Amino acid sequence: MNLVDLGYAQAGAGDVLTSHAQSAIAHIVGFPDSVPDEARADLYTGYRKRWDANHPAVLYAVIDGNYVLATAEMEKNKKIEKIEIGMPHIFGYSQQEFGKLSTTQPALYAVMKPIRAQITDYCSGALADLKGKARKILKKENPTPRAPNLDFSEWLMDKEKGIIPEMIAKCKTAKKRGDATADEARLKDAIAAFLAKWKP
């Protein structure tokens, strides 16, 4: 395998995904943080069409109520019941209708269930890839500014990340859980004593 060609092809696929993610951002309100049901349904329809193009329907023969892959001889035999099972047939059933097959036609259900699961995983994976690329694009366009570095004294007392506010909050939480060692009054006195020594 020529790795140069592989790298070129992979980069090209990445460019295509970037273009698709940009289109999704432009045309789907709230994407990628939220995906309206209608937009999700349309995307999944497209994903299933792509899966179907890569996985054509397979002909099965029905023998004594069981579904087996049809041989060339079975295909020619007009007396044998046959059925093509692929994406269009499997998703021709609603979720509720498909579930009922487990009791009404268990043999057919057993054949179609793993295929339906594969297609569903394929679709969810494709959407996850699209959302992931969209997030990278948005993050690059709107980078989060880095928080300034605090000196040690500022870090001690910082209301969000400081160690002292964190100790007070954890003590309250531990006390609610019934921790007998979580003594808020004692902690308050200890902090006061520490600050008396620490502060200039």
Short mmCIF file of C-alpha atoms in Angstrom, two decimals:
data_model
loop_
_atom_site.label_atom_id
_atom_site.label_comp_id
_atom_site.label_asym_id
_atom_site.label_seq_id
_atom_site.Cartn_x
_atom_site.Cartn_y
_atom_site.Cartn_z
CA MET A 1 0.00 0.00 0.00
CA ASN A 2 1.23 3.47 -0.88
CA LEU A 3 1.02 5.46 2.36
CA VAL A 4 1.34 8.75 0.50
CA ASP A 5 -1.84 7.95 -1.39
CA LEU A 6 -3.47 6.77 1.82
CA GLY A 7 -2.62 10.03 3.57
CA TYR A 8 -3.88 12.07 0.63
CA ALA A 9 -7.15 10.16 0.52
CA GLN A 10 -7.66 10.41 4.27
CA ALA A 11 -7.05 14.15 4.24
CA GLY A 12 -9.52 14.47 1.40
CA ALA A 13 -12.15 12.60 3.40
CA GLY A 14 -11.48 14.95 6.30
CA ASP A 15 -12.01 17.96 4.04
CA VAL A 16 -15.33 16.55 2.91
CA LEU A 17 -16.48 15.99 6.51
CA THR A 18 -15.47 19.56 7.36
CA SER A 19 -17.56 20.86 4.47
CA HIS A 20 -20.55 18.77 5.57
CA ALA A 21 -20.21 19.95 9.17
CA GLN A 22 -20.14 23.58 8.01
CA SER A 23 -23.34 22.98 6.04
CA ALA A 24 -24.98 21.39 9.08
CA ILE A 25 -24.02 24.38 11.25
CA ALA A 26 -25.46 26.75 8.65
CA HIS A 27 -28.73 24.90 8.05
CA ILE A 28 -29.63 23.14 11.33
CA VAL A 29 -30.66 25.48 14.12
CA GLY A 30 -28.71 24.78 17.31
CA PHE A 31 -26.36 22.26 15.71
CA PRO A 32 -24.33 20.51 17.06
CA ASP A 33 -25.61 20.99 20.64
CA SER A 34 -29.13 20.08 19.58
CA VAL A 35 -30.62 18.38 16.53
CA PRO A 36 -34.35 18.90 15.84
CA ASP A 37 -36.30 15.69 15.24
CA GLU A 38 -37.03 16.58 11.61
CA ALA A 39 -33.38 17.26 10.84
CA ARG A 40 -32.31 14.06 12.59
CA ALA A 41 -34.87 12.06 10.61
CA ASP A 42 -33.61 13.52 7.32
CA LEU A 43 -29.98 12.82 8.19
CA TYR A 44 -30.79 9.25 9.22
CA THR A 45 -32.64 8.72 5.94
CA GLY A 46 -29.49 9.75 4.11
CA TYR A 47 -27.28 7.60 6.31
CA ARG A 48 -29.50 4.57 5.69
CA LYS A 49 -29.39 5.16 1.94
CA ARG A 50 -25.61 5.16 2.10
CA TRP A 51 -25.57 2.00 4.19
CA ASP A 52 -27.89 0.36 1.65
CA ALA A 53 -25.57 1.32 -1.21
CA ASN A 54 -22.73 -0.47 0.55
CA HIS A 55 -24.83 -3.43 1.71
CA PRO A 56 -27.29 -4.54 -0.99
CA ALA A 57 -30.30 -6.62 -0.04
CA VAL A 58 -29.71 -10.38 0.30
CA LEU A 59 -32.04 -13.05 -1.02
CA TYR A 60 -33.33 -15.55 1.54
CA ALA A 61 -35.30 -18.71 1.00
CA VAL A 62 -38.03 -19.74 3.41
CA ILE A 63 -37.58 -23.42 4.24
CA ASP A 64 -39.94 -24.95 6.82
CA GLY A 65 -40.51 -21.52 8.31
CA ASN A 66 -36.80 -20.77 8.58
CA TYR A 67 -34.92 -18.12 6.61
CA VAL A 68 -31.72 -19.32 4.91
CA LEU A 69 -29.46 -17.72 2.35
CA ALA A 70 -30.77 -18.69 -1.07
CA THR A 71 -28.48 -20.82 -3.22
CA ALA A 72 -28.40 -20.53 -7.01
CA GLU A 73 -30.66 -23.59 -7.24
CA MET A 74 -33.12 -22.11 -4.76
CA GLU A 75 -33.23 -18.88 -6.78
CA LYS A 76 -34.31 -20.83 -9.86
CA ASN A 77 -36.88 -22.91 -8.02
CA LYS A 78 -40.18 -21.04 -8.30
CA LYS A 79 -41.82 -23.33 -5.77
CA ILE A 80 -39.62 -22.05 -2.95
CA GLU A 81 -40.76 -18.92 -1.18
CA LYS A 82 -38.10 -16.23 -1.26
CA ILE A 83 -37.64 -12.75 0.17
CA GLU A 84 -35.05 -10.01 -0.26
CA ILE A 85 -33.95 -8.64 3.09
CA GLY A 86 -32.12 -5.35 3.15
CA MET A 87 -32.40 -1.85 4.53
CA PRO A 88 -35.59 -0.84 2.66
CA HIS A 89 -37.46 -3.93 3.83
CA ILE A 90 -36.18 -3.79 7.40
CA PHE A 91 -36.99 -0.11 7.86
CA GLY A 92 -40.31 -0.49 6.10
CA TYR A 93 -41.56 -1.44 9.57
CA SER A 94 -42.13 1.18 12.23
CA GLN A 95 -40.38 0.58 15.55
CA GLN A 96 -43.62 -0.74 17.02
CA GLU A 97 -44.37 -2.98 14.03
CA PHE A 98 -40.83 -4.34 14.07
CA GLY A 99 -41.09 -5.19 17.75
CA LYS A 100 -44.28 -7.17 17.14
CA LEU A 101 -42.44 -9.40 14.67
CA SER A 102 -40.64 -11.03 17.60
CA THR A 103 -43.90 -12.81 18.43
CA THR A 104 -45.73 -12.89 15.09
CA GLN A 105 -42.76 -13.91 12.89
CA PRO A 106 -39.86 -14.80 15.18
CA ALA A 107 -37.74 -16.42 12.45
CA LEU A 108 -37.91 -13.33 10.24
CA TYR A 109 -37.32 -11.10 13.26
CA ALA A 110 -34.19 -13.09 14.18
CA VAL A 111 -32.70 -12.44 10.73
CA MET A 112 -33.55 -8.76 10.59
CA LYS A 113 -32.84 -7.69 14.19
CA PRO A 114 -28.99 -7.74 14.00
CA ILE A 115 -29.05 -6.00 10.62
CA ARG A 116 -31.35 -3.30 11.92
CA ALA A 117 -29.03 -2.84 14.90
CA GLN A 118 -26.00 -2.51 12.60
CA ILE A 119 -27.76 0.15 10.54
CA THR A 120 -28.83 2.06 13.65
CA ASP A 121 -25.25 2.01 14.97
CA TYR A 122 -23.98 3.18 11.59
CA CYS A 123 -26.38 6.12 11.61
CA SER A 124 -25.63 7.17 15.18
CA GLY A 125 -21.90 6.93 14.45
CA ALA A 126 -22.22 9.07 11.33
CA LEU A 127 -24.13 11.74 13.25
CA ALA A 128 -21.58 11.64 16.07
CA ASP A 129 -18.77 12.21 13.54
CA LEU A 130 -20.65 15.16 12.04
CA LYS A 131 -21.32 16.72 15.44
CA GLY A 132 -17.74 16.15 16.55
CA LYS A 133 -16.33 17.92 13.49
CA ALA A 134 -18.84 20.78 13.94
CA ARG A 135 -17.72 21.27 17.54
CA LYS A 136 -14.08 21.45 16.45
CA ILE A 137 -14.96 24.05 13.84
CA LEU A 138 -16.89 26.19 16.32
CA LYS A 139 -14.17 25.88 18.96
CA LYS A 140 -11.58 27.01 16.45
CA GLU A 141 -13.73 29.96 15.39
CA ASN A 142 -14.55 30.93 18.98
CA PRO A 143 -11.63 29.84 21.18
CA THR A 144 -12.25 29.94 24.93
CA PRO A 145 -9.90 32.47 26.52
CA ARG A 146 -7.52 30.94 29.05
CA ALA A 147 -8.09 31.93 32.63
CA PRO A 148 -5.31 34.11 34.04
CA ASN A 149 -2.83 32.40 36.31
CA LEU A 150 -3.50 33.25 39.94
CA ASP A 151 -0.76 33.80 42.46
CA PHE A 152 -0.77 31.53 45.50
CA SER A 153 -2.72 33.87 47.79
CA GLU A 154 -5.35 34.49 45.11
CA TRP A 155 -5.66 30.75 44.55
CA LEU A 156 -6.26 30.16 48.26
CA MET A 157 -9.21 32.54 48.36
CA ASP A 158 -10.59 32.20 44.83
CA LYS A 159 -14.37 31.70 45.15
CA GLU A 160 -14.57 29.11 42.36
CA LYS A 161 -11.27 27.22 42.52
CA GLY A 162 -9.71 28.22 45.83
CA ILE A 163 -8.87 25.54 48.36
CA ILE A 164 -10.53 27.31 51.30
CA PRO A 165 -13.97 27.73 49.66
CA GLU A 166 -13.65 24.13 48.45
CA MET A 167 -12.99 22.87 52.00
CA ILE A 168 -16.03 24.75 53.32
CA ALA A 169 -18.27 23.34 50.57
CA LYS A 170 -16.99 19.78 51.03
CA CYS A 171 -17.46 20.00 54.79
CA LYS A 172 -21.11 20.99 54.33
CA THR A 173 -21.68 18.14 51.88
CA ALA A 174 -19.99 15.61 54.16
CA LYS A 175 -22.07 16.79 57.11
CA LYS A 176 -25.28 16.26 55.13
CA ARG A 177 -24.14 12.69 54.44
CA GLY A 178 -23.80 12.11 58.18
CA ASP A 179 -20.01 12.31 58.39
CA ALA A 180 -19.31 12.87 62.10
CA THR A 181 -15.86 14.31 61.32
CA ALA A 182 -17.36 17.15 59.25
CA ASP A 183 -17.33 19.81 61.96
CA GLU A 184 -18.11 23.16 60.33
CA ALA A 185 -17.44 25.20 63.47
CA ARG A 186 -14.06 23.57 63.97
CA LEU A 187 -13.17 24.12 60.32
CA LYS A 188 -14.21 27.77 60.56
CA ASP A 189 -11.93 28.27 63.58
CA ALA A 190 -9.06 26.49 61.84
CA ILE A 191 -9.42 28.67 58.74
CA ALA A 192 -9.56 31.81 60.86
CA ALA A 193 -6.38 30.77 62.67
CA PHE A 194 -4.66 30.00 59.38
CA LEU A 195 -5.67 33.32 57.81
CA ALA A 196 -4.53 35.21 60.92
CA LYS A 197 -1.05 33.81 60.32
CA TRP A 198 -1.12 33.97 56.53
CA LYS A 199 -2.52 37.43 55.87
CA PRO A 200 0.02 40.26 56.05
#
